[in-house]
Amino acid sequence: MDARLTKRTFGEEPADIQQNAPASSFDAFTYTAAELDILKGFARANGTYYRGAVTFNSSNQLPNGIVFVDTITGSNITDTTPSSDFAAVQIHGGAVADPSGTFAGWIVVNGSLSISGSFRMQGMVYVVNDLSYTGTGTGEIAGVVVSQNVRDTVATTVDTNSGGNASIVYNCAAARTGGGQIPQGWFVKPGTYRDVSDG
């Protein structure tokens, strides 16, 4: 057994897994409503903004870049949003449009996401509610996965079946750049730029 995955005792190195961490520990890793709106804008400009129930498979493939699947109404999830309004996304084998067979970018879901089959990606998966990931074949997510679980506090699962794996490999560079598909640098938030007149 790998000592890094066991509880820390008597001066050992800190464990890679921390249990019972307070919810506030994750605040730095979650997006605000304003930040989600900015990502929606990028996805709209990219032609990769969807609403409601969406299935990505060999007939409806994922293009590289920022993919945002929003609630049915297009509103961000609040305490009063009915779960029937949440996005419900499924990703199956053959979903990647890129000829390499690996999706590069960010997938943001304002609801729940289920990944099954041999799905490979570099980048970030961000799910406002719950995530279910059951891999087969050579599936792998290289980057980062964030599941906020705003309603379903114990529903996120990452499972491996006998036919393959559900591998998540933390890769900061892939997460930050979306496998080279996410623009880097600064941008102007709409409505905030002002040009001073000479007169």
Short mmCIF file of C-alpha atoms in Angstrom, two decimals:
data_model
loop_
_atom_site.label_atom_id
_atom_site.label_comp_id
_atom_site.label_asym_id
_atom_site.label_seq_id
_atom_site.Cartn_x
_atom_site.Cartn_y
_atom_site.Cartn_z
CA MET A 1 0.00 0.00 0.00
CA ASP A 2 1.23 3.47 -0.86
CA ALA A 3 2.00 5.31 2.40
CA ARG A 4 0.83 8.61 0.90
CA LEU A 5 -2.73 7.28 0.77
CA THR A 6 -2.90 6.28 4.42
CA LYS A 7 -3.67 8.43 7.42
CA ARG A 8 -0.76 10.45 8.77
CA THR A 9 0.83 9.19 11.98
CA PHE A 10 3.95 9.96 14.01
CA GLY A 11 5.70 12.51 11.80
CA GLU A 12 5.04 10.89 8.41
CA GLU A 13 4.61 13.03 5.29
CA PRO A 14 1.19 14.66 4.93
CA ALA A 15 -1.31 12.42 3.16
CA ASP A 16 -2.50 13.12 -0.40
CA ILE A 17 -6.08 12.60 0.73
CA GLN A 18 -7.70 14.73 3.39
CA GLN A 19 -10.98 13.58 4.90
CA ASN A 20 -13.74 15.68 6.46
CA ALA A 21 -12.34 18.98 5.18
CA PRO A 22 -14.68 21.93 5.72
CA ALA A 23 -16.66 23.09 2.67
CA SER A 24 -14.90 26.48 2.86
CA SER A 25 -11.62 24.73 1.86
CA PHE A 26 -13.00 24.42 -1.65
CA ASP A 27 -14.09 28.04 -2.12
CA ALA A 28 -10.88 28.88 -3.99
CA PHE A 29 -11.65 26.12 -6.52
CA THR A 30 -15.26 27.05 -7.31
CA TYR A 31 -16.57 29.60 -9.77
CA THR A 32 -18.86 32.48 -8.82
CA ALA A 33 -22.00 33.23 -10.85
CA ALA A 34 -20.14 36.11 -12.54
CA GLU A 35 -17.24 33.83 -13.50
CA LEU A 36 -19.64 31.22 -14.88
CA ASP A 37 -21.27 33.97 -16.97
CA ILE A 38 -17.88 34.87 -18.45
CA LEU A 39 -17.27 31.22 -19.38
CA LYS A 40 -20.76 31.08 -20.96
CA GLY A 41 -19.77 34.08 -23.09
CA PHE A 42 -16.62 32.35 -24.30
CA ALA A 43 -18.58 29.20 -25.16
CA ARG A 44 -21.22 31.22 -27.05
CA ALA A 45 -18.47 32.90 -29.09
CA ASN A 46 -16.97 29.46 -29.77
CA GLY A 47 -20.33 27.96 -30.82
CA THR A 48 -20.11 25.44 -27.96
CA TYR A 49 -22.85 26.70 -25.62
CA TYR A 50 -25.71 24.27 -24.95
CA ARG A 51 -28.70 24.08 -22.59
CA GLY A 52 -30.54 21.30 -20.78
CA ALA A 53 -30.04 17.60 -21.54
CA VAL A 54 -27.16 16.96 -23.94
CA THR A 55 -25.53 13.69 -24.99
CA PHE A 56 -22.12 13.72 -26.64
CA ASN A 57 -21.33 10.57 -28.63
CA SER A 58 -20.23 9.59 -32.13
CA SER A 59 -23.32 11.34 -33.59
CA ASN A 60 -22.93 14.56 -31.54
CA GLN A 61 -19.22 15.08 -30.96
CA LEU A 62 -17.36 17.43 -28.60
CA PRO A 63 -15.31 20.08 -30.40
CA ASN A 64 -12.14 21.30 -28.69
CA GLY A 65 -12.24 24.50 -26.61
CA ILE A 66 -14.62 25.72 -23.91
CA VAL A 67 -17.83 23.68 -23.86
CA PHE A 68 -20.52 25.04 -21.53
CA VAL A 69 -23.78 23.18 -20.89
CA ASP A 70 -26.16 25.43 -19.00
CA THR A 71 -29.42 24.94 -17.14
CA ILE A 72 -32.59 24.71 -19.23
CA THR A 73 -33.44 28.36 -18.47
CA GLY A 74 -29.86 29.58 -18.87
CA SER A 75 -29.77 30.88 -15.29
CA ASN A 76 -27.05 29.96 -12.82
CA ILE A 77 -28.00 27.53 -10.07
CA THR A 78 -29.10 29.09 -6.78
CA ASP A 79 -30.63 27.67 -3.60
CA THR A 80 -34.10 28.04 -5.14
CA THR A 81 -33.36 26.57 -8.59
CA PRO A 82 -35.40 23.39 -9.07
CA SER A 83 -33.25 20.36 -9.90
CA SER A 84 -35.49 19.83 -12.96
CA ASP A 85 -33.79 22.93 -14.45
CA PHE A 86 -30.25 21.54 -14.05
CA ALA A 87 -28.23 20.53 -17.10
CA ALA A 88 -27.96 16.76 -17.56
CA VAL A 89 -24.96 15.80 -19.69
CA GLN A 90 -23.76 12.40 -20.85
CA ILE A 91 -20.46 11.69 -22.58
CA HIS A 92 -20.03 8.30 -24.24
CA GLY A 93 -17.31 6.65 -26.29
CA GLY A 94 -16.71 8.22 -29.70
CA ALA A 95 -17.66 11.67 -28.39
CA VAL A 96 -14.38 13.40 -29.30
CA ALA A 97 -14.40 15.32 -32.59
CA ASP A 98 -10.61 15.78 -32.71
CA PRO A 99 -8.92 13.20 -34.98
CA SER A 100 -6.37 12.49 -32.22
CA GLY A 101 -9.17 10.95 -30.14
CA THR A 102 -8.40 13.28 -27.22
CA PHE A 103 -10.62 16.24 -26.33
CA ALA A 104 -8.66 19.37 -25.40
CA GLY A 105 -10.39 22.16 -23.49
CA TRP A 106 -12.73 22.80 -20.60
CA ILE A 107 -16.11 21.17 -20.02
CA VAL A 108 -18.33 23.21 -17.70
CA VAL A 109 -21.72 21.78 -16.70
CA ASN A 110 -24.32 23.80 -14.80
CA GLY A 111 -25.88 20.60 -13.47
CA SER A 112 -24.77 16.96 -13.58
CA LEU A 113 -22.35 15.03 -15.81
CA SER A 114 -22.04 11.32 -16.52
CA ILE A 115 -18.97 10.05 -18.39
CA SER A 116 -18.84 6.45 -19.58
CA GLY A 117 -16.84 4.63 -22.18
CA SER A 118 -13.34 5.26 -23.41
CA PHE A 119 -13.18 9.06 -23.15
CA ARG A 120 -9.82 10.84 -23.21
CA MET A 121 -9.25 14.52 -22.52
CA GLN A 122 -6.72 17.16 -21.53
CA GLY A 123 -8.07 20.12 -19.60
CA MET A 124 -10.69 20.71 -16.95
CA VAL A 125 -14.04 19.20 -16.07
CA TYR A 126 -16.10 21.51 -13.85
CA VAL A 127 -19.50 20.30 -12.68
CA VAL A 128 -21.78 22.45 -10.51
CA ASN A 129 -23.71 19.44 -9.20
CA ASP A 130 -22.61 15.80 -9.38
CA LEU A 131 -20.27 13.77 -11.57
CA SER A 132 -20.35 10.08 -12.38
CA TYR A 133 -17.27 8.73 -14.20
CA THR A 134 -17.09 5.07 -15.19
CA GLY A 135 -14.26 4.48 -17.62
CA THR A 136 -13.65 1.63 -19.99
CA GLY A 137 -10.78 0.94 -22.34
CA THR A 138 -8.08 3.61 -22.14
CA GLY A 139 -10.17 6.50 -20.81
CA GLU A 140 -8.28 9.26 -19.00
CA ILE A 141 -8.74 12.84 -17.85
CA ALA A 142 -5.39 14.65 -17.71
CA GLY A 143 -5.85 17.97 -15.95
CA VAL A 144 -8.30 18.60 -13.12
CA VAL A 145 -11.83 17.55 -12.17
CA VAL A 146 -14.02 19.69 -9.89
CA SER A 147 -17.47 18.54 -8.77
CA GLN A 148 -19.21 21.11 -6.60
CA ASN A 149 -22.16 18.91 -5.52
CA VAL A 150 -24.45 21.86 -4.79
CA ARG A 151 -27.43 19.55 -4.19
CA ASP A 152 -26.28 15.93 -4.30
CA THR A 153 -23.68 15.96 -1.54
CA VAL A 154 -22.60 12.32 -1.91
CA ALA A 155 -23.42 11.52 -5.53
CA THR A 156 -20.04 12.04 -7.20
CA THR A 157 -18.43 8.74 -8.14
CA VAL A 158 -15.35 7.74 -10.04
CA ASP A 159 -15.47 4.03 -10.73
CA THR A 160 -13.44 1.51 -12.69
CA ASN A 161 -15.12 -1.49 -14.21
CA SER A 162 -13.40 -4.72 -15.19
CA GLY A 163 -13.05 -3.64 -18.82
CA GLY A 164 -10.92 -0.56 -18.31
CA ASN A 165 -10.21 2.39 -16.10
CA ALA A 166 -11.49 5.75 -14.93
CA SER A 167 -8.16 7.48 -14.69
CA ILE A 168 -7.76 11.07 -13.50
CA VAL A 169 -4.20 12.36 -13.76
CA TYR A 170 -3.62 15.76 -12.19
CA ASN A 171 -1.81 17.99 -14.69
CA CYS A 172 -1.69 21.69 -13.85
CA ALA A 173 -0.56 22.82 -17.31
CA ALA A 174 -3.29 20.81 -19.08
CA ALA A 175 -5.90 22.14 -16.65
CA ARG A 176 -4.81 25.76 -17.08
CA THR A 177 -4.47 25.71 -20.89
CA GLY A 178 -7.13 23.14 -21.75
CA GLY A 179 -4.53 21.15 -23.66
CA GLY A 180 -3.54 24.31 -25.55
CA GLN A 181 -7.12 25.29 -26.48
CA ILE A 182 -7.85 27.94 -23.83
CA PRO A 183 -6.62 31.49 -24.54
CA GLN A 184 -4.04 32.65 -22.03
CA GLY A 185 -3.62 36.20 -20.83
CA TRP A 186 -5.91 39.06 -19.95
CA PHE A 187 -9.24 40.02 -21.42
CA VAL A 188 -11.58 42.93 -20.86
CA LYS A 189 -14.78 42.14 -18.98
CA PRO A 190 -17.69 43.38 -21.13
CA GLY A 191 -19.02 46.74 -19.98
CA THR A 192 -15.94 47.69 -17.97
CA TYR A 193 -13.73 49.39 -20.60
CA ARG A 194 -13.78 53.20 -20.68
CA ASP A 195 -11.85 55.42 -23.07
CA VAL A 196 -11.03 58.90 -21.79
CA SER A 197 -11.73 61.67 -24.29
CA ASP A 198 -9.06 64.25 -25.15
CA GLY A 199 -11.40 67.19 -24.73
#
